[in-house]
Coordinates of C-alpha atoms (C1' of nucleotides) in Angstrom, one line a residue:
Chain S
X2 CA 10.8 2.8 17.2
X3 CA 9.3 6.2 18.3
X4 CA 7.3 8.6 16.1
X5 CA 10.0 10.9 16.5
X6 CA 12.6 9.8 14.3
X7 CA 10.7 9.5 11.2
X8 CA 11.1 11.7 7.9
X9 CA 9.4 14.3 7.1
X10 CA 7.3 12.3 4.4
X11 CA 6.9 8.9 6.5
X12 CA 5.9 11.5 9.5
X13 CA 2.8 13.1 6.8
X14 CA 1.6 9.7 6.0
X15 CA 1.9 8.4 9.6
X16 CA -0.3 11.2 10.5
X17 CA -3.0 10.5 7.7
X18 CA -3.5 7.0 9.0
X19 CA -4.0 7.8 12.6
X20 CA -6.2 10.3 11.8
X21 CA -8.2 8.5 9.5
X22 CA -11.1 5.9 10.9
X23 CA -10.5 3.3 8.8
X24 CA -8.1 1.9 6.0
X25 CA -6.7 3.8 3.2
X26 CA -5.4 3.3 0.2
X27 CA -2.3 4.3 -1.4
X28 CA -3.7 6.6 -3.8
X29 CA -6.2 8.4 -1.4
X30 CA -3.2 9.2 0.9
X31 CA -1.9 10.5 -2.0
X32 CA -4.8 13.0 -2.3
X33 CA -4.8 13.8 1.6
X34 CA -1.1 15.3 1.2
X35 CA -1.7 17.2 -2.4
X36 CA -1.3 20.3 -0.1
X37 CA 1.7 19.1 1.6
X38 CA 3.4 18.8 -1.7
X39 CA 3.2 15.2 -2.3
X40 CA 2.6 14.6 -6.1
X41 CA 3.6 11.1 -7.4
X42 CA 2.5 7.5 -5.8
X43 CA 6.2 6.8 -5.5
X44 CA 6.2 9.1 -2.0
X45 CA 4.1 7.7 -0.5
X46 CA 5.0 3.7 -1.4
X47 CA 8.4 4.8 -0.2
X48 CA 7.2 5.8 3.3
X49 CA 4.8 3.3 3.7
X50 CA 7.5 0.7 3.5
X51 CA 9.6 1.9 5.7
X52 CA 6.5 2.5 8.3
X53 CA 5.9 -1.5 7.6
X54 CA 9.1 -2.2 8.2
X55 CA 9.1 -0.2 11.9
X56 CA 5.9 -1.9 12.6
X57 CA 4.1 1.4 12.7
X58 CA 1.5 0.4 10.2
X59 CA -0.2 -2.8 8.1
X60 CA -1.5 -3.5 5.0
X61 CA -4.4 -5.1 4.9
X62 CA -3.9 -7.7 1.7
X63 CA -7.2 -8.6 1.0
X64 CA -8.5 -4.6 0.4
X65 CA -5.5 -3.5 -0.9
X66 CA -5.4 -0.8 2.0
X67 CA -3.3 0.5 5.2
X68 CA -3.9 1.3 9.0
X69 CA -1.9 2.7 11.1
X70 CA -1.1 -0.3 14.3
X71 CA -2.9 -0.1 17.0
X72 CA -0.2 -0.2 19.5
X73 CA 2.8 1.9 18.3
X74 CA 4.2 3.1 20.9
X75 CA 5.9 -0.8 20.9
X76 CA 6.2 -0.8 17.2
X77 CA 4.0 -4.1 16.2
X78 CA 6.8 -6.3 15.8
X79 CA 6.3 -6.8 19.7
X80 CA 3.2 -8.1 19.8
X81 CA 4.1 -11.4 17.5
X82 CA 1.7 -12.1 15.0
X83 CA -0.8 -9.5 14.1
X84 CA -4.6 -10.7 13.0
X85 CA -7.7 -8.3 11.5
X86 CA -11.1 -8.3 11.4
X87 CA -12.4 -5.9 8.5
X88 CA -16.3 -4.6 8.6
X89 CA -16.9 -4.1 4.9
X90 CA -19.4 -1.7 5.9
X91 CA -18.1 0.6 7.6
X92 CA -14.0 0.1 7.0
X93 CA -13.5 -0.4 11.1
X94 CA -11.0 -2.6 11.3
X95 CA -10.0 -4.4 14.9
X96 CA -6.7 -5.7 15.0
X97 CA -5.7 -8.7 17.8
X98 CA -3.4 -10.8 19.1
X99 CA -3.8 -14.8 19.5
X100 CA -1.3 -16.9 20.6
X101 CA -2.7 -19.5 20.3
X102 CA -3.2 -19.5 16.4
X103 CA 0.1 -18.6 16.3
X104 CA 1.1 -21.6 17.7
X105 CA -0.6 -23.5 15.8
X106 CA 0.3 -22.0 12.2
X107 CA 4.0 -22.1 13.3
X108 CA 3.4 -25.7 14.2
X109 CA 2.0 -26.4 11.0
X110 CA 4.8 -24.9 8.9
X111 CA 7.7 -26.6 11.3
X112 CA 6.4 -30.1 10.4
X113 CA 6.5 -29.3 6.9
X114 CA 9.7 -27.8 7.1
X115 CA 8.3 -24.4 5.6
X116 CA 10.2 -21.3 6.6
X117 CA 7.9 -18.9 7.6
X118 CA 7.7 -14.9 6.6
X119 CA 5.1 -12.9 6.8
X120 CA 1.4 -14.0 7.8
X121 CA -1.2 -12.6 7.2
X122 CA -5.3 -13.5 8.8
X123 CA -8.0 -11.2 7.9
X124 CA -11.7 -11.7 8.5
X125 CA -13.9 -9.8 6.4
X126 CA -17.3 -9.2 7.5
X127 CA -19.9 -6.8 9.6
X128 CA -19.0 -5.5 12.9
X129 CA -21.2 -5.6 15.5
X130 CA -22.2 -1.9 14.8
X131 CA -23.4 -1.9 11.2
X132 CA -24.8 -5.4 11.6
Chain I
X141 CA -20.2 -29.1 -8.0
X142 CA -19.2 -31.1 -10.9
X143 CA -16.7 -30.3 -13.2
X144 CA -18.7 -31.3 -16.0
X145 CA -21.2 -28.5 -15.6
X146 CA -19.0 -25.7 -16.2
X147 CA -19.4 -23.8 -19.1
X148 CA -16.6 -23.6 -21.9
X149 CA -14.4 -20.2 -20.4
X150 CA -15.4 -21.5 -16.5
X151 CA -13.5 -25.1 -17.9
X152 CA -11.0 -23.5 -19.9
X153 CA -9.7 -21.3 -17.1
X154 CA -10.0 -24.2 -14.2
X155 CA -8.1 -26.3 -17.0
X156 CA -5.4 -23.9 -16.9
X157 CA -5.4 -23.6 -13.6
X158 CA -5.8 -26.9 -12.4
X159 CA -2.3 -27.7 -14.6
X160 CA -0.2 -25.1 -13.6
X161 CA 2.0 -25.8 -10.7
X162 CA 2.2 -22.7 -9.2
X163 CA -0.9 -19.7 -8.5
X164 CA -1.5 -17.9 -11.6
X165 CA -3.1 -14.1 -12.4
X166 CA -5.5 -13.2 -13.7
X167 CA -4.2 -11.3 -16.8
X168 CA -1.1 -14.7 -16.7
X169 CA -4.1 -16.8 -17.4
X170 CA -6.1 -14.7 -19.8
X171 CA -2.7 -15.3 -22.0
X172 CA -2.3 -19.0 -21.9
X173 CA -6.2 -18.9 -23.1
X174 CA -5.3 -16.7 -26.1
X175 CA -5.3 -19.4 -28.6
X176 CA -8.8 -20.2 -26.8
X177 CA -9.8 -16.9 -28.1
X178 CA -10.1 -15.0 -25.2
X179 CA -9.2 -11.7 -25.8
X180 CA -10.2 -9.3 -22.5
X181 CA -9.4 -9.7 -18.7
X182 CA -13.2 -9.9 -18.1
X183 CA -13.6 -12.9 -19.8
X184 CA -11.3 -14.6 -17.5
X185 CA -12.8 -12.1 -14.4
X186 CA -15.7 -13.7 -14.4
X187 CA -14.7 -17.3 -15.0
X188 CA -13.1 -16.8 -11.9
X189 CA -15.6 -15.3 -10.0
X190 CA -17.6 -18.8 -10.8
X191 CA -15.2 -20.7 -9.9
X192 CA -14.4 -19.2 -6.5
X193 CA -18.0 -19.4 -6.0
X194 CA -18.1 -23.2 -6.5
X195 CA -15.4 -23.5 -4.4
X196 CA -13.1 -25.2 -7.5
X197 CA -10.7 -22.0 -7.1
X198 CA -9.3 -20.0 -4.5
X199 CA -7.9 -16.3 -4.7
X200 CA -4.9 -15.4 -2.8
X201 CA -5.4 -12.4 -1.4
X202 CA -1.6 -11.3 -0.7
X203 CA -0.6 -12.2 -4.1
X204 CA -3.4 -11.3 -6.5
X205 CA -3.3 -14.7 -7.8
X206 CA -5.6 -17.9 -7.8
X207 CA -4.9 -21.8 -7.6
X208 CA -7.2 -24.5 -8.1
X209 CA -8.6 -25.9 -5.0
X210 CA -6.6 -28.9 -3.6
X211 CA -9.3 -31.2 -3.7
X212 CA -12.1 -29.8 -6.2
X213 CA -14.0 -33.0 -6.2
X214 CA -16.2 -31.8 -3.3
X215 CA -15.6 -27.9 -3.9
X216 CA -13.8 -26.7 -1.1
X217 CA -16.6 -24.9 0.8
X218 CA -17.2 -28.4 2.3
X219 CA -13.9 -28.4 4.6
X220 CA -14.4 -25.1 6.5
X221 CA -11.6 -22.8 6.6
X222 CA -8.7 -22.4 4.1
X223 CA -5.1 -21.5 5.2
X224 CA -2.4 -21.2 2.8
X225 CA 1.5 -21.4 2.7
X226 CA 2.8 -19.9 -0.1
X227 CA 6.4 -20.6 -1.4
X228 CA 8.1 -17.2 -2.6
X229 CA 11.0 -18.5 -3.9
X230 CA 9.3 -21.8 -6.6
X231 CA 5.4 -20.6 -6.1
X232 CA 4.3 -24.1 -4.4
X233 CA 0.8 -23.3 -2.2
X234 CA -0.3 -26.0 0.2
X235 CA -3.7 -25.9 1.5
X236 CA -4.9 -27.3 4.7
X237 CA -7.6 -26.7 7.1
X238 CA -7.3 -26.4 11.1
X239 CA -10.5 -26.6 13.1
X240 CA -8.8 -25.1 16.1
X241 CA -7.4 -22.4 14.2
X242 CA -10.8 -22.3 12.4
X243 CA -12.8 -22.2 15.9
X244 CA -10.4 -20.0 17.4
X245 CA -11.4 -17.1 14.5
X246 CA -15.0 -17.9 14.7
X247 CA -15.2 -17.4 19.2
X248 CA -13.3 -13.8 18.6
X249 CA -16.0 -13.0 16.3
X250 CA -18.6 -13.8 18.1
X251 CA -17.0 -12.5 21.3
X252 CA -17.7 -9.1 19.2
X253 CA -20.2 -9.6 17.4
X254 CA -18.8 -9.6 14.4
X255 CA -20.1 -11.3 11.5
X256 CA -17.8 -13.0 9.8
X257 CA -17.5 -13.6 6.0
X258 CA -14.7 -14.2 3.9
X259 CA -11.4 -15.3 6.1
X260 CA -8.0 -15.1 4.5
X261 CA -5.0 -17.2 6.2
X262 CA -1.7 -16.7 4.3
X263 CA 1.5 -18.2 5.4
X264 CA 4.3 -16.7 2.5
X265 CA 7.6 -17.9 3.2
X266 CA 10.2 -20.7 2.0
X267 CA 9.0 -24.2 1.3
X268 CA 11.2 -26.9 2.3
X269 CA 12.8 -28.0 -1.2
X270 CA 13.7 -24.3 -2.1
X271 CA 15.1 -23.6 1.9
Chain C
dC271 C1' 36.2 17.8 1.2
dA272 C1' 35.1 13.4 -1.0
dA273 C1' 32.5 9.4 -0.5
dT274 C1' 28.8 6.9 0.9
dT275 C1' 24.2 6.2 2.2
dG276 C1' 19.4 7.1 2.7
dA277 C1' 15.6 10.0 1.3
dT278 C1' 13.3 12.6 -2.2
dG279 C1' 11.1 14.4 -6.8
dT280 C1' 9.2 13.3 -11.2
dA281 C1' 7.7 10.8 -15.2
dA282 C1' 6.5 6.8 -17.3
dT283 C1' 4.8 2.4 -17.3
dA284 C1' 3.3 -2.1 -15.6
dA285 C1' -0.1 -5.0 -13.3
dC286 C1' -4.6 -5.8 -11.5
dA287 C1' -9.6 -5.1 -11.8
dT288 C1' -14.2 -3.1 -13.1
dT289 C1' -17.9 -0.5 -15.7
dA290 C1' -20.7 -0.2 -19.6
dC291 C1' -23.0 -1.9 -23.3
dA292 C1' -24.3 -5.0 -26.9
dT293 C1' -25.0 -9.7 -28.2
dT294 C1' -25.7 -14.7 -27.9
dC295 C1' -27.1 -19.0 -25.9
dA296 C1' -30.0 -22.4 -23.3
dC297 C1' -34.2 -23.4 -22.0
dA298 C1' -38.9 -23.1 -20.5
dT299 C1' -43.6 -21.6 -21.9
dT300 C1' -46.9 -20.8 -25.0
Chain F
dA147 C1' -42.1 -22.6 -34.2
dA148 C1' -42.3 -18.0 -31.7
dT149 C1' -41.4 -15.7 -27.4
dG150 C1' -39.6 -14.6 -23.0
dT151 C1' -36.2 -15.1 -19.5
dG152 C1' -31.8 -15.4 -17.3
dA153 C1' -27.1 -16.7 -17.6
dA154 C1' -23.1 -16.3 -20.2
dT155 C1' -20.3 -14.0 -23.6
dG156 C1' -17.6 -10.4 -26.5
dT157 C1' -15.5 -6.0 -26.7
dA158 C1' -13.8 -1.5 -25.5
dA159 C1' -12.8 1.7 -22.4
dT160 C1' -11.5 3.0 -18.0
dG161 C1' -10.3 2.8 -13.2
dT162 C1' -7.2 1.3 -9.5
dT163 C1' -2.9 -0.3 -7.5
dA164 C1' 2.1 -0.7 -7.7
dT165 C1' 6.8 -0.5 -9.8
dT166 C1' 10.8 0.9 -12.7
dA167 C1' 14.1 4.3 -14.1
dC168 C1' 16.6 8.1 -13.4
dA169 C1' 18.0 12.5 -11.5
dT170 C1' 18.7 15.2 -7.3
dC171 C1' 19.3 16.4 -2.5
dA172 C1' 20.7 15.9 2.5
dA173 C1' 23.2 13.9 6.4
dT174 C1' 27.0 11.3 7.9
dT175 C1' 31.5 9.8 8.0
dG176 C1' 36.3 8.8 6.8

DNA sequence: CAATTGATGTAATAACATTACATTCACATT
DNA sequence: AATGTGAATGTAATGTTATTACATCAATTG
């Protein structure tokens, strides 16, 4: 997936959320592309599903907010599952890789039988900085 | 944390909860407590926020939706880490706990000195009666 | 060109959660 | 019994997040 190909809406919200230091939500994306002639949530919903789906961005679940991946040049998808950790200070959020705990949660759900979608591990807490 | 110390809305709402056989919302159990007289979402807000506190409730995070905890004789808080899978398709939430996983989390953090609080592990996917 | 498909624009509404403020209850102290 | 305190409650209003419905537009293809 290069940057390239996107729309001319997923391209503005792309933008927003590498530019942007830490998560944001829908609606205050929203207010970021006003000038750009975005007016309804529904614009930017629409692109920000389809930059999930390329694995250029994530939602984090447990703030209700987005980031844009740290990595995509690969798209995401390449790197297997994706982990977070959140400062609730400051909104950095670090995103890693561990193989490991993926091996482990796959395991878990194969002896139980449980298809697996998507997964999601965020730790909430204070980085190192604002601690 | 006994069950018998909760106050009439904390036991109405882990009642409710602790019957149901999939996670519930908020505003889903604020209706079943109707006839309980509840009338507003903060009445069942706050419930909850005791009940997550006692460790007799969790929240999932990528579902805006709560289940009682698995084994609420102890409260939860006593088994470390909670993961979740999540059935999308009937609503069945396992809960288990994995101290590797659980150490795993805990040596990135500290690797960065990052302070961690609140960890979310969410497995959604297809359990294996509804595959 | 017609047909199809994906993207967009707009309005309305649904779903989830919090703020603000007044009141009540349980209980300890006097 | 009166008072003070802190926790819990009741209620209304509002804020925040996300989706449904429907019309239109643009690019591609048969």
């Amino acid at each position: 997936m290069t940057t390239q190909s996107l729309t001319r809406n997923q391209g503005l919200v792309f933008d927003v959320l590498s530019h942007a230091g830490s998560p944001l939500s829908a609606y205050s994306i929203l207010d970021k592309l006003r000038d750009d002639g975005f007016r309804a949530p529904l614009q930017v919903y629409r692109a920000l599903d389809k930059l999930l789906e390329f694995g250029l961005v994530h939602r984090l679940e447990s703030i209700n907010a987005f980031v844009a991946c740290a990595h995509p040049d690969e798209g995401c998808h390449a790197h297997g599952l994706t982990a977070f950790t959140i400062c609730e200070t400051c909104g950095q959020v670090t995103e890693f890789h561990d193989h490991m705990i993926e091996d482990r949660l796959k395991g878990f759900a194969k002896d139980r039988n449980f298809k697996t979608g998507k997964t999601t591990i965020e730790i909430r807490g204070t980085c190192a900085g604002c601690a």
